[in-house]
Coordinates of N, CA and C in Angstrom, one line a residue:
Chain A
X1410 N -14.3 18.2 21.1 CA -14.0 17.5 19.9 C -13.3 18.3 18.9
X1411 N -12.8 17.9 18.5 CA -11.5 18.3 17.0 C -12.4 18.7 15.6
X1412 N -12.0 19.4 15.0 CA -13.0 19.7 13.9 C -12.4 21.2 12.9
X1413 N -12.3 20.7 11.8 CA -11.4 21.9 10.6 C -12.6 22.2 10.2
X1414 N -13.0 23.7 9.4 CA -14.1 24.3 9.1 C -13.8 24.6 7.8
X1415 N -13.4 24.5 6.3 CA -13.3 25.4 5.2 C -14.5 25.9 4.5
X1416 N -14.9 26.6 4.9 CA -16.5 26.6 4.6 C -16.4 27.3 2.8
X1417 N -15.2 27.4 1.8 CA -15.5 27.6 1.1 C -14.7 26.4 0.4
X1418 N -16.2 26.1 -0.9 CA -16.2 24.4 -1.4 C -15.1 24.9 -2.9
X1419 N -15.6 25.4 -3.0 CA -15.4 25.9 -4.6 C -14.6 27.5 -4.5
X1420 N -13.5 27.7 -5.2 CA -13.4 29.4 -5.4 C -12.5 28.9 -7.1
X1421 N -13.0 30.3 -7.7 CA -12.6 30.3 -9.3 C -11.8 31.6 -9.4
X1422 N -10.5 31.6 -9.7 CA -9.9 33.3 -10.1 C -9.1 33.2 -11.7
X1423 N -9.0 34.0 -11.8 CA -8.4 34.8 -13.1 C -6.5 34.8 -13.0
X1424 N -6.0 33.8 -13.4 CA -4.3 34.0 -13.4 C -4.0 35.0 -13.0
X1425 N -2.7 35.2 -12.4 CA -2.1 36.5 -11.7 C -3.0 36.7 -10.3
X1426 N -4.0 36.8 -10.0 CA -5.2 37.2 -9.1 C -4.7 36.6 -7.7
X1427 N -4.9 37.1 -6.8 CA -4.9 36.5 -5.2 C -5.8 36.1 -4.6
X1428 N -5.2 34.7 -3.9 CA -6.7 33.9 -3.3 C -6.5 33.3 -2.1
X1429 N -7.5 33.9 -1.1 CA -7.4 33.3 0.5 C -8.1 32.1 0.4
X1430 N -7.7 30.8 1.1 CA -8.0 30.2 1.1 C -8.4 29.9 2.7
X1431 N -9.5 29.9 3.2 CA -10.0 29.8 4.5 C -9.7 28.7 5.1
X1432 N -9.7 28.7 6.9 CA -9.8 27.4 7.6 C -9.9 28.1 9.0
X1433 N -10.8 27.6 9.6 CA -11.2 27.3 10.9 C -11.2 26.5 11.8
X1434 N -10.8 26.1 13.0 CA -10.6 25.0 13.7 C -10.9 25.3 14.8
X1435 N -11.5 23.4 15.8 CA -11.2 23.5 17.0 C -11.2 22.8 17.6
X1436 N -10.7 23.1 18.8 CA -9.9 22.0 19.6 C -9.7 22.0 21.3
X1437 N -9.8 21.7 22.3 CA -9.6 21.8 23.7 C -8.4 21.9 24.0
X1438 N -7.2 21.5 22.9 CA -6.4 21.0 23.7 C -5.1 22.6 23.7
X1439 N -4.8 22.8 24.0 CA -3.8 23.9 24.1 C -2.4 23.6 23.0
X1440 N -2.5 23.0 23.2 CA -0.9 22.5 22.4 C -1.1 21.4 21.2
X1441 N -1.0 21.9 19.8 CA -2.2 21.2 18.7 C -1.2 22.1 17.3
X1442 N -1.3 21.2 16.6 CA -0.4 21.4 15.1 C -1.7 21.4 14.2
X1443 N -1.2 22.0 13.3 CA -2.3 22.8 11.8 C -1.0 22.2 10.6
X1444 N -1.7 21.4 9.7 CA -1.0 21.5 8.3 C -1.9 22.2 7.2
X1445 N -1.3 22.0 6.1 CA -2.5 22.4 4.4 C -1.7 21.4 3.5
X1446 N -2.6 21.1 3.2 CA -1.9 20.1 1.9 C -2.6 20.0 0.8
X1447 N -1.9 19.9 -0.3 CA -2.8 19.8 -1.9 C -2.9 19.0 -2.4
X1448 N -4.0 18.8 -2.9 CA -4.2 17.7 -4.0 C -4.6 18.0 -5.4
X1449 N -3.6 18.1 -6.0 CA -3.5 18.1 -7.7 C -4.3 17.2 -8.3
X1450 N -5.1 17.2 -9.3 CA -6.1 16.5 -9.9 C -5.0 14.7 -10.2
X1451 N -3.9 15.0 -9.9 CA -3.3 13.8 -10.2 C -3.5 12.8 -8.9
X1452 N -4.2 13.6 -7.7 CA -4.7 12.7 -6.4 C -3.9 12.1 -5.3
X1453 N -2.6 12.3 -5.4 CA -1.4 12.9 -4.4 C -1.7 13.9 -3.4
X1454 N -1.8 13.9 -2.3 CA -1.4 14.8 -1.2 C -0.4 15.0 -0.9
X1455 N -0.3 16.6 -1.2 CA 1.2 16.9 -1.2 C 1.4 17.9 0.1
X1456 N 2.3 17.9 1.1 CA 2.6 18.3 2.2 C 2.9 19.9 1.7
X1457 N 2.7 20.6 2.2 CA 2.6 22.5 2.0 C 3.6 22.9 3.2
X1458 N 2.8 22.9 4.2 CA 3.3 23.4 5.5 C 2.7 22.5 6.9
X1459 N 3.5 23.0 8.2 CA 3.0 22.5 9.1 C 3.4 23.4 10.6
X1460 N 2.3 23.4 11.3 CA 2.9 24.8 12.6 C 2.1 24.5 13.8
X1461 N 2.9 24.3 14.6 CA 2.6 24.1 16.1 C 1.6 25.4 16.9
X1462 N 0.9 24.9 17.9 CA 0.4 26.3 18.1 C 1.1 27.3 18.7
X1463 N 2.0 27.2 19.3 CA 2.6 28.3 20.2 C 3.6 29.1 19.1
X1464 N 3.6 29.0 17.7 CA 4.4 29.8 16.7 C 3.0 30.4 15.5
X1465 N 2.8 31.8 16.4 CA 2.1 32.4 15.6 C 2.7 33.7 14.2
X1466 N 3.5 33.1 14.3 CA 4.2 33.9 13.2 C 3.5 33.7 11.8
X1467 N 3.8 34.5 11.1 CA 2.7 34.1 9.9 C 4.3 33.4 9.0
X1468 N 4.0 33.2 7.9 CA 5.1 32.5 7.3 C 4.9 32.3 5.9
X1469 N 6.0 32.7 4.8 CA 5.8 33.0 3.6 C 7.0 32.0 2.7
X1470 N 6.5 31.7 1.8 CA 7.4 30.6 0.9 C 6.8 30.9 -0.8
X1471 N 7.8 31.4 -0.8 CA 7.6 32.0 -2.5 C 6.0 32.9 -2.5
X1472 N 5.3 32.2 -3.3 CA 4.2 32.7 -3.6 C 2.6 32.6 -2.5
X1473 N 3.6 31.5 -2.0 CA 2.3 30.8 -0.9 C 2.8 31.5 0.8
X1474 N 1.7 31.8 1.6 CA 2.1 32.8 2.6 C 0.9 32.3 3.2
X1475 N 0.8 32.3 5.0 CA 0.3 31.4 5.8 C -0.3 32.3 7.1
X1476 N -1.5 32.8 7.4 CA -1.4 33.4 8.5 C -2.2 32.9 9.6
X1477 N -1.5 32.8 10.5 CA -1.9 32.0 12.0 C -2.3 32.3 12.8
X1478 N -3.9 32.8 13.3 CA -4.2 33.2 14.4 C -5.5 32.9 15.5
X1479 N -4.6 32.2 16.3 CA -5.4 31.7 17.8 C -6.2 32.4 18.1
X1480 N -6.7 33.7 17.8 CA -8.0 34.5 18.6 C -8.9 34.0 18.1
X1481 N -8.8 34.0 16.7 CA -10.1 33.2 15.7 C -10.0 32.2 15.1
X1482 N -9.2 31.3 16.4 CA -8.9 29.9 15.4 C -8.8 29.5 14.0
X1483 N -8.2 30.5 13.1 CA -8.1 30.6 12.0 C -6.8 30.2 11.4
X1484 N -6.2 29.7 10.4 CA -5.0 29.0 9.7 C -5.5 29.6 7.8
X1485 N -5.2 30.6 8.0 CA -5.8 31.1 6.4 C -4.9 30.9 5.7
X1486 N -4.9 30.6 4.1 CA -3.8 30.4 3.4 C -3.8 31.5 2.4
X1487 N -2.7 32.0 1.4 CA -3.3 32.8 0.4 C -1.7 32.7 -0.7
X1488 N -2.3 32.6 -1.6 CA -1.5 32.5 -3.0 C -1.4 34.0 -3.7
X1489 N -0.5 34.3 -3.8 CA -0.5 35.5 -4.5 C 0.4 35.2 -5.7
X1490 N -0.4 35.8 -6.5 CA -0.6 36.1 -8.2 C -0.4 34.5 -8.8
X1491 N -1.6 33.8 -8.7 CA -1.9 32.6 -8.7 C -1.6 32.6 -10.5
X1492 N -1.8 31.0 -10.3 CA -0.9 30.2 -11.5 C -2.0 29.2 -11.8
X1493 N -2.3 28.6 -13.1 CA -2.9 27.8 -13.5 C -2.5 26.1 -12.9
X1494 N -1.0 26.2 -12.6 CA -0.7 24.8 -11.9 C -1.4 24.9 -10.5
X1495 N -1.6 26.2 -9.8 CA -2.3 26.1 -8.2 C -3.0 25.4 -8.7
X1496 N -4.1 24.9 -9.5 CA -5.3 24.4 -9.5 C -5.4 22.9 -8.8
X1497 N -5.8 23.3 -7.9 CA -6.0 21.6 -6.6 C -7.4 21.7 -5.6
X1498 N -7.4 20.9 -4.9 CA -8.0 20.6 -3.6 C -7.0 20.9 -2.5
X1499 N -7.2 21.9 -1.7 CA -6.3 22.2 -0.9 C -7.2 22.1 0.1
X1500 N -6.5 21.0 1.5 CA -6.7 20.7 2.6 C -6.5 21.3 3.8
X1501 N -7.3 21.8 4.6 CA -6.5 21.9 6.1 C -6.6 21.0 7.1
X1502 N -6.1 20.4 7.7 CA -6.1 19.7 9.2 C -5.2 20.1 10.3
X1503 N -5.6 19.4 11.5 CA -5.6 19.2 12.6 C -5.0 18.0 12.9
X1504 N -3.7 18.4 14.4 CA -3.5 17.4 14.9 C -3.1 17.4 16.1
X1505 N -3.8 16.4 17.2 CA -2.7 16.3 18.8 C -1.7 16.6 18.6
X1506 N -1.0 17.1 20.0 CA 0.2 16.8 20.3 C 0.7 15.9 21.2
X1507 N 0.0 15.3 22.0 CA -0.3 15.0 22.9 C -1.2 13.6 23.3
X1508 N -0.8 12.3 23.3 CA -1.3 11.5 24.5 C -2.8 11.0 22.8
X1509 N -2.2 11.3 21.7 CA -3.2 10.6 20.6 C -2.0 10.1 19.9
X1510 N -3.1 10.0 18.8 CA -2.2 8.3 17.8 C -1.7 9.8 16.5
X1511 N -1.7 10.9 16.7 CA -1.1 11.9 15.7 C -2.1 11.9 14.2
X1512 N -3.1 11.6 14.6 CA -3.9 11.3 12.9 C -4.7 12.9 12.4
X1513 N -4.7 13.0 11.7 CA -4.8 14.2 11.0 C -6.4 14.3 10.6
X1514 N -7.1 15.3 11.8 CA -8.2 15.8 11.3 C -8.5 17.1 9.9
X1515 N -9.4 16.1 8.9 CA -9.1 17.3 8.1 C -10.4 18.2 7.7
X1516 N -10.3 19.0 7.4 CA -11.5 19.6 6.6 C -12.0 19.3 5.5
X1517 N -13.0 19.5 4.8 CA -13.9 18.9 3.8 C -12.8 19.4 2.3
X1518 N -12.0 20.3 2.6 CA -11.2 20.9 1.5 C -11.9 22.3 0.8
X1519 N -11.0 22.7 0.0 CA -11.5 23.6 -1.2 C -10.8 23.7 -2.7
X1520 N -11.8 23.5 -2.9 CA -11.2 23.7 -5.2 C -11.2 24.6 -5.3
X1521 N -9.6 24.7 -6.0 CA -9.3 25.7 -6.3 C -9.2 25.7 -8.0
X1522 N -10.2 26.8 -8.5 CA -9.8 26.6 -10.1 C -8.9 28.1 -10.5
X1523 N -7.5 28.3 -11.1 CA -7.2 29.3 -11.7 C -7.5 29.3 -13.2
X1524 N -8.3 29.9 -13.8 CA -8.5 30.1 -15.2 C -6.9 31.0 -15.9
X1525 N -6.4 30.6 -17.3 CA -5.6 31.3 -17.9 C -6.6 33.0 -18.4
Chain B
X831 N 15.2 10.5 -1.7 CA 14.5 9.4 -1.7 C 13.0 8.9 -2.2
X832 N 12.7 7.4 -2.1 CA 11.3 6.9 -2.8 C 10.4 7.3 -1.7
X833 N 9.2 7.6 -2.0 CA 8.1 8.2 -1.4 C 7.3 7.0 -1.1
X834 N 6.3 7.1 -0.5 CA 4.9 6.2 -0.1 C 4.7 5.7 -1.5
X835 N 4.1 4.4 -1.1 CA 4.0 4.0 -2.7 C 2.8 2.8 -1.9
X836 N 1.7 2.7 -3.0 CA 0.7 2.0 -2.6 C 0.2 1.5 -3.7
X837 N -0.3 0.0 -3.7 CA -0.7 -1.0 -4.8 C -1.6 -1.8 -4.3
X838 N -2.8 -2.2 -5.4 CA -3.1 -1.4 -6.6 C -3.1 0.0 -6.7
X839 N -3.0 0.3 -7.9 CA -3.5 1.8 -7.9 C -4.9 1.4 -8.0
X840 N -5.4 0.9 -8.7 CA -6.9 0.8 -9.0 C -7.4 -0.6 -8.9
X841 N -8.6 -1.2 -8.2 CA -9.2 -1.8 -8.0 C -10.2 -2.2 -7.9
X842 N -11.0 -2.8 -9.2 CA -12.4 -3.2 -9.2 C -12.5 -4.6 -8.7
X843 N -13.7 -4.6 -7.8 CA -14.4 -6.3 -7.6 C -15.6 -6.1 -6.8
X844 N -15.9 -7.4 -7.0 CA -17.6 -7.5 -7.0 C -17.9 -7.8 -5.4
X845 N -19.3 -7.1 -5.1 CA -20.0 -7.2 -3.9 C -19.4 -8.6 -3.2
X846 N -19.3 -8.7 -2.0 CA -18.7 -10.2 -1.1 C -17.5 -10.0 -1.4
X847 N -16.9 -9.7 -2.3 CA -15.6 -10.5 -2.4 C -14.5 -9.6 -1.4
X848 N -13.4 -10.2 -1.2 CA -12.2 -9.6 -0.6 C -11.5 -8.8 -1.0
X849 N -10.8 -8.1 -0.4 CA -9.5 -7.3 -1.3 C -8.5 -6.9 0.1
X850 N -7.0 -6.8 -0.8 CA -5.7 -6.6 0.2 C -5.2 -5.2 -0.6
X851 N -5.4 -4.2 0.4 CA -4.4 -3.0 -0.3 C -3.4 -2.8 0.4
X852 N -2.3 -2.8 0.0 CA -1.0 -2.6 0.0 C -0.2 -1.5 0.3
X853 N 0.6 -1.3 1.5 CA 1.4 -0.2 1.6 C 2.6 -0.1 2.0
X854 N 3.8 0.7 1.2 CA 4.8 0.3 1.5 C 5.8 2.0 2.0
X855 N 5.9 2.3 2.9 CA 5.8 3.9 3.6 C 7.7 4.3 3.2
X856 N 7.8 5.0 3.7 CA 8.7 5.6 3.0 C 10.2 5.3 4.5
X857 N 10.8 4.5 3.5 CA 12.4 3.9 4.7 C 12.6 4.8 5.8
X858 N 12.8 4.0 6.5 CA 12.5 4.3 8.3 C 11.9 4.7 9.3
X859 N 10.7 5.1 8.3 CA 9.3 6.1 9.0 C 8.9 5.2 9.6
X860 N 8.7 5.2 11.1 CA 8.2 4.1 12.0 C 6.7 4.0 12.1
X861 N 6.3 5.5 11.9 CA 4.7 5.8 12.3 C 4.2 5.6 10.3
X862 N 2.9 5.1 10.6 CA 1.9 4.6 9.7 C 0.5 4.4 9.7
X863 N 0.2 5.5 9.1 CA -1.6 5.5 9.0 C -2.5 5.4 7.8
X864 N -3.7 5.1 7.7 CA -4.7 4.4 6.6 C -5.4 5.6 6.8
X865 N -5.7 5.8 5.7 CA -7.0 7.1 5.4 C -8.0 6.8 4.7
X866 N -9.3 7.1 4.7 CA -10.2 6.8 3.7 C -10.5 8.0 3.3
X867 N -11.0 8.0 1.6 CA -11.1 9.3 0.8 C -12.3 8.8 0.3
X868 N -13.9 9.8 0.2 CA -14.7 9.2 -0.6 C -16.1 10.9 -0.2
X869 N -16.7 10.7 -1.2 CA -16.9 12.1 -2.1 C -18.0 12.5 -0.7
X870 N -18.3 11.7 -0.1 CA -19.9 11.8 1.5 C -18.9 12.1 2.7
X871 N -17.9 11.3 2.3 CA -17.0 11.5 3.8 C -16.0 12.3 3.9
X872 N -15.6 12.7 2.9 CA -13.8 13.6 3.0 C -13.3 12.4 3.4
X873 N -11.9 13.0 4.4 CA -11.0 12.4 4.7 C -11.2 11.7 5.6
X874 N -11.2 10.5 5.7 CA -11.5 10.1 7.4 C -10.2 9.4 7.7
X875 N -9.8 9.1 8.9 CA -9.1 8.3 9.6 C -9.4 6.7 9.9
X876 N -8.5 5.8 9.7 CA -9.2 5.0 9.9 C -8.1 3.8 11.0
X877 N -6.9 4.1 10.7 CA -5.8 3.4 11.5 C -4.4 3.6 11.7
X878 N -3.8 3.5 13.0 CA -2.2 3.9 12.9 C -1.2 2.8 13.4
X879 N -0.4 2.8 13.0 CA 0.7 1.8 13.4 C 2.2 2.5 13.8
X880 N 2.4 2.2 15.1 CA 4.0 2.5 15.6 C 4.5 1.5 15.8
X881 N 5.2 1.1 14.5 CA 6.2 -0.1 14.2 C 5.2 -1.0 13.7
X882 N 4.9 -1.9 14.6 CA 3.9 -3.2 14.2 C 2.6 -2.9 14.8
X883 N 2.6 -2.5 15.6 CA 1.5 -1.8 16.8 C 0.2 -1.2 16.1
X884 N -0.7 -2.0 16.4 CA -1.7 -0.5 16.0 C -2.7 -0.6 17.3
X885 N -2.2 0.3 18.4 CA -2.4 0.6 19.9 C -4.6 0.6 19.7
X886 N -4.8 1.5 18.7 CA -6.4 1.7 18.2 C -6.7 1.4 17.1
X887 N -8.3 0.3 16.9 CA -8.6 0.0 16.1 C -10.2 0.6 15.8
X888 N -10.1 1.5 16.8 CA -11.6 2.0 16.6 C -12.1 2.9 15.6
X889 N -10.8 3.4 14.4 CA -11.6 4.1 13.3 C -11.8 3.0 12.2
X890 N -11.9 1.7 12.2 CA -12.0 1.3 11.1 C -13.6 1.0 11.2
X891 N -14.1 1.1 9.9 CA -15.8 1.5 9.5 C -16.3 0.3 10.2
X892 N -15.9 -1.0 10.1 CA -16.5 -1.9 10.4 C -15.3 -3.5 10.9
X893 N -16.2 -4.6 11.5 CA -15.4 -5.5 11.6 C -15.1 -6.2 10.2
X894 N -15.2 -5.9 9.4 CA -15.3 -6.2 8.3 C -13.5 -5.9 7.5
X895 N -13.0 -4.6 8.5 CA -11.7 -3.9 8.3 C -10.7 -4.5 9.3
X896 N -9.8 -5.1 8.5 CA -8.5 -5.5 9.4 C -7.1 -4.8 8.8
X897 N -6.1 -4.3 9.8 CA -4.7 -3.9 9.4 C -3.7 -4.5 9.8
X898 N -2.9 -4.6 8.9 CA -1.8 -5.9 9.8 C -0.6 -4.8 9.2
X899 N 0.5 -4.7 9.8 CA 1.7 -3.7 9.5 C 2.7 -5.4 10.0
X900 N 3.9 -5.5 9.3 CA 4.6 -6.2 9.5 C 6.4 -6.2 9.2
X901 N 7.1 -6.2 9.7 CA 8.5 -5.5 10.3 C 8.7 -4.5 10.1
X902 N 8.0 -3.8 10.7 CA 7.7 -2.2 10.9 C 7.6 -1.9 9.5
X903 N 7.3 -2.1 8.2 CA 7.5 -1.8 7.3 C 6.0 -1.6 6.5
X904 N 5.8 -2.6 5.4 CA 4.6 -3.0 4.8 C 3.6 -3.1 5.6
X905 N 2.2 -2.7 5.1 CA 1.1 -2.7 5.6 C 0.1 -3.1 5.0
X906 N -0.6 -4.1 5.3 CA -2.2 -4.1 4.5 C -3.6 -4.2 5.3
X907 N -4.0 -3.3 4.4 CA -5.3 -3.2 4.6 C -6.3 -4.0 3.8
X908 N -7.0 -4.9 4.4 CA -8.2 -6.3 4.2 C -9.2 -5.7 4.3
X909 N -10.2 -5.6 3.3 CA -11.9 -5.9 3.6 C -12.4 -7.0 3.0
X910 N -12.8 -7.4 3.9 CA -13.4 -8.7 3.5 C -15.0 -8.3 3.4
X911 N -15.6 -9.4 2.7 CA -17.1 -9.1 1.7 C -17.3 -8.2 1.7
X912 N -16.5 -7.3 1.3 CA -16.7 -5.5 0.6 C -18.6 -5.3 -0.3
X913 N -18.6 -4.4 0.5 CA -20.1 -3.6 0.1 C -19.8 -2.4 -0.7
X914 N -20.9 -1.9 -1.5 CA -20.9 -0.6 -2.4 C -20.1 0.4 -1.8
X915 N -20.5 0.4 -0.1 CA -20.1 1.6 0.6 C -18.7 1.7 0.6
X916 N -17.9 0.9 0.3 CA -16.6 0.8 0.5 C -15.6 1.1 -0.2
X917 N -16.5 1.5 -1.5 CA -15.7 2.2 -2.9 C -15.3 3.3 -2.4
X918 N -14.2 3.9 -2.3 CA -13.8 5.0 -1.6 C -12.1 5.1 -2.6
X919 N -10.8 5.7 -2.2 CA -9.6 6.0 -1.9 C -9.2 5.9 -0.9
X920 N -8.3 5.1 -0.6 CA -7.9 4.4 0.2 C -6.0 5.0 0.3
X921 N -6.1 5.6 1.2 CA -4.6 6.7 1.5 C -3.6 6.0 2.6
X922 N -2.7 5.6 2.1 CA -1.7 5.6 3.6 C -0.9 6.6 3.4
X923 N -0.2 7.0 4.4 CA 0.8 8.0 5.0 C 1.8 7.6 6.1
X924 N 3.0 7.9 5.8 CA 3.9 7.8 7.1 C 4.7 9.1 7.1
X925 N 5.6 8.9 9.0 CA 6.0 9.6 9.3 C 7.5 8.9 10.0
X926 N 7.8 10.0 9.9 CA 9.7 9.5 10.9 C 9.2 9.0 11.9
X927 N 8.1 9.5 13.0 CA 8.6 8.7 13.8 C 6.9 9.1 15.0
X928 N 6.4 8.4 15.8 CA 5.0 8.8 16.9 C 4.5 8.3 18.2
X929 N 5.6 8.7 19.2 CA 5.4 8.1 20.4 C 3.5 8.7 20.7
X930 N 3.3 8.3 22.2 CA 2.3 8.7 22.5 C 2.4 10.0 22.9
X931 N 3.8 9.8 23.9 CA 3.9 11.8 24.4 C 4.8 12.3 23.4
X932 N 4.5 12.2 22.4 CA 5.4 13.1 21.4 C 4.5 13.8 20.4
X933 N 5.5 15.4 20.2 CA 4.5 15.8 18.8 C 4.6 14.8 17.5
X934 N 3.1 15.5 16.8 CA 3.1 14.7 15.4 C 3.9 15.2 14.2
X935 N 4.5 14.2 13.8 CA 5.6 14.2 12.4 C 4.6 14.7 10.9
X936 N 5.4 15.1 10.5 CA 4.5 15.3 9.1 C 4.5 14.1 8.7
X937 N 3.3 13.9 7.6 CA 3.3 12.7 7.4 C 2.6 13.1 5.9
X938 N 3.8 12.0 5.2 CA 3.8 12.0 3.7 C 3.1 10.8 2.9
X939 N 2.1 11.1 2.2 CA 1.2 10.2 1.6 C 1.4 9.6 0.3
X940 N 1.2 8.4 -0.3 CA 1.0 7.4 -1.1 C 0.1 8.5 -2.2
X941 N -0.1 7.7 -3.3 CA -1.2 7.8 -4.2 C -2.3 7.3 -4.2
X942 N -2.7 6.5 -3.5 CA -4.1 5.9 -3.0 C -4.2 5.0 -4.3
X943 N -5.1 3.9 -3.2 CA -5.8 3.4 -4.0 C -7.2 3.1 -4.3
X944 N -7.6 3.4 -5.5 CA -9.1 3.7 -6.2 C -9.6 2.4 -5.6
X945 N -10.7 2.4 -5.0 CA -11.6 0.6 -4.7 C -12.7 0.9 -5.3
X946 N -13.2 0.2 -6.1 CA -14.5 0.3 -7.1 C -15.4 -1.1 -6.8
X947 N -16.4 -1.1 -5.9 CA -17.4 -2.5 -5.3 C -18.1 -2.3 -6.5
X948 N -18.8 -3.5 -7.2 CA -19.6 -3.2 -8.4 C -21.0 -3.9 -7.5

């Protein structure tokens, strides 16, 4: 069975500060996509990123940077020198590639609060 | 371009009664799915549509849940004699495009709509 892990509900940091945002997953199938997406208190899911499994490259976009690794089924996220707009619910899921309807398993999420 | 756009935003009505939520996905995205948001369950899945098609109907909570997608476009989601349990956020999302043997498209979501069962 399919199944995202962010086992952290809540994290609080101090503006400028860096913040991993965890995710764990799993899955049978070999060949399986990972997104993250946020939700701004305004309650929009907003698309971040998305990565197939055979591209373990880590991957960096401004301030937001992504690291990918199949040994520990892990999809970690991390903000560096966080901003009071980070402040969201930030998602990870899971998805077939393969021979399903493409629906996105997600994890329970994590709040993220940046204080000024 | 216009993004997912979903109506009502907000929705109150009373135990038994019906409701039609509305979804209108973003021009030419073939693929189309319903999500349910609510504070016990996270995210759940609840239905997909390629084109008109919805191949599985087995995430919807109950028979109580019907989805009808129509010229590949608009979508609604029916509960009829809505219970407490049903107050949730209600999310659709689409994508360019979701055969069976194909990878999954990103898929961009609506603003949900608030359902409030009193």
């Amino acid at each position: 069975a399919q199944k995202v892990t962010q086992a952290q509900t809540e994290i609080s940091v101090v503006e400028k500060e860096d913040v991993t945002l965890d995710c764990v997953y799993e899955t049978r199938d070999t060949t399986y996509y990972l997104f993250w997406y946020k939700q701004p208190p305004s309650g929009e899911l907003v698309f971040l990123i998305r990565r197939n499994s055979f591209d373990e490259q880590n991957e960096i976009s401004g301030r937001y940077s992504w690291n990918f690794q199949k040994s520990t089924s892990s999809f970690n996220f991390t903000i560096t020198a966080s901003q009071v707009v980070d402040s969201a619910v930030y998602f990870c899921a899971l998805s077939e590639a393969w021979g399903s309807q493409g629906n996105l398993i997600f994890g329970k999420g994590t709040k993220l609060s940046v204080k000024p | 371009g216009a993004g997912v756009s979903q109506s009502p935003s907000n929705k109150v009505t009373e135990k038994g009664k019906d409701v039609e939520l509305r979804c209108d996905p973003i021009s030419g995205h073939t693929a189309l799915y319903w999500y349910r948001q609510s504070l016990g369950q996270g995210l759940e899945f609840l239905i997909y549509f390629q084109g008109n098609s919805a191949p599985d109907k087995s995430g919807l909570p109950s028979d109580r849940f019907s989805a009808e997608r129509t010229g590949g476009s608009v979508s609604t989601l029916t509960i009829q004699r809505t219970q407490q349990e049903d107050s949730a956020v209600y999310l659709c999302a689409s994508s360019l495009a979701r055969g069976l043997a194909g990878p999954p498209d990103t898929q961009y979501f609506g603003p949900g709509t608030r359902l409030t069962v009193l």
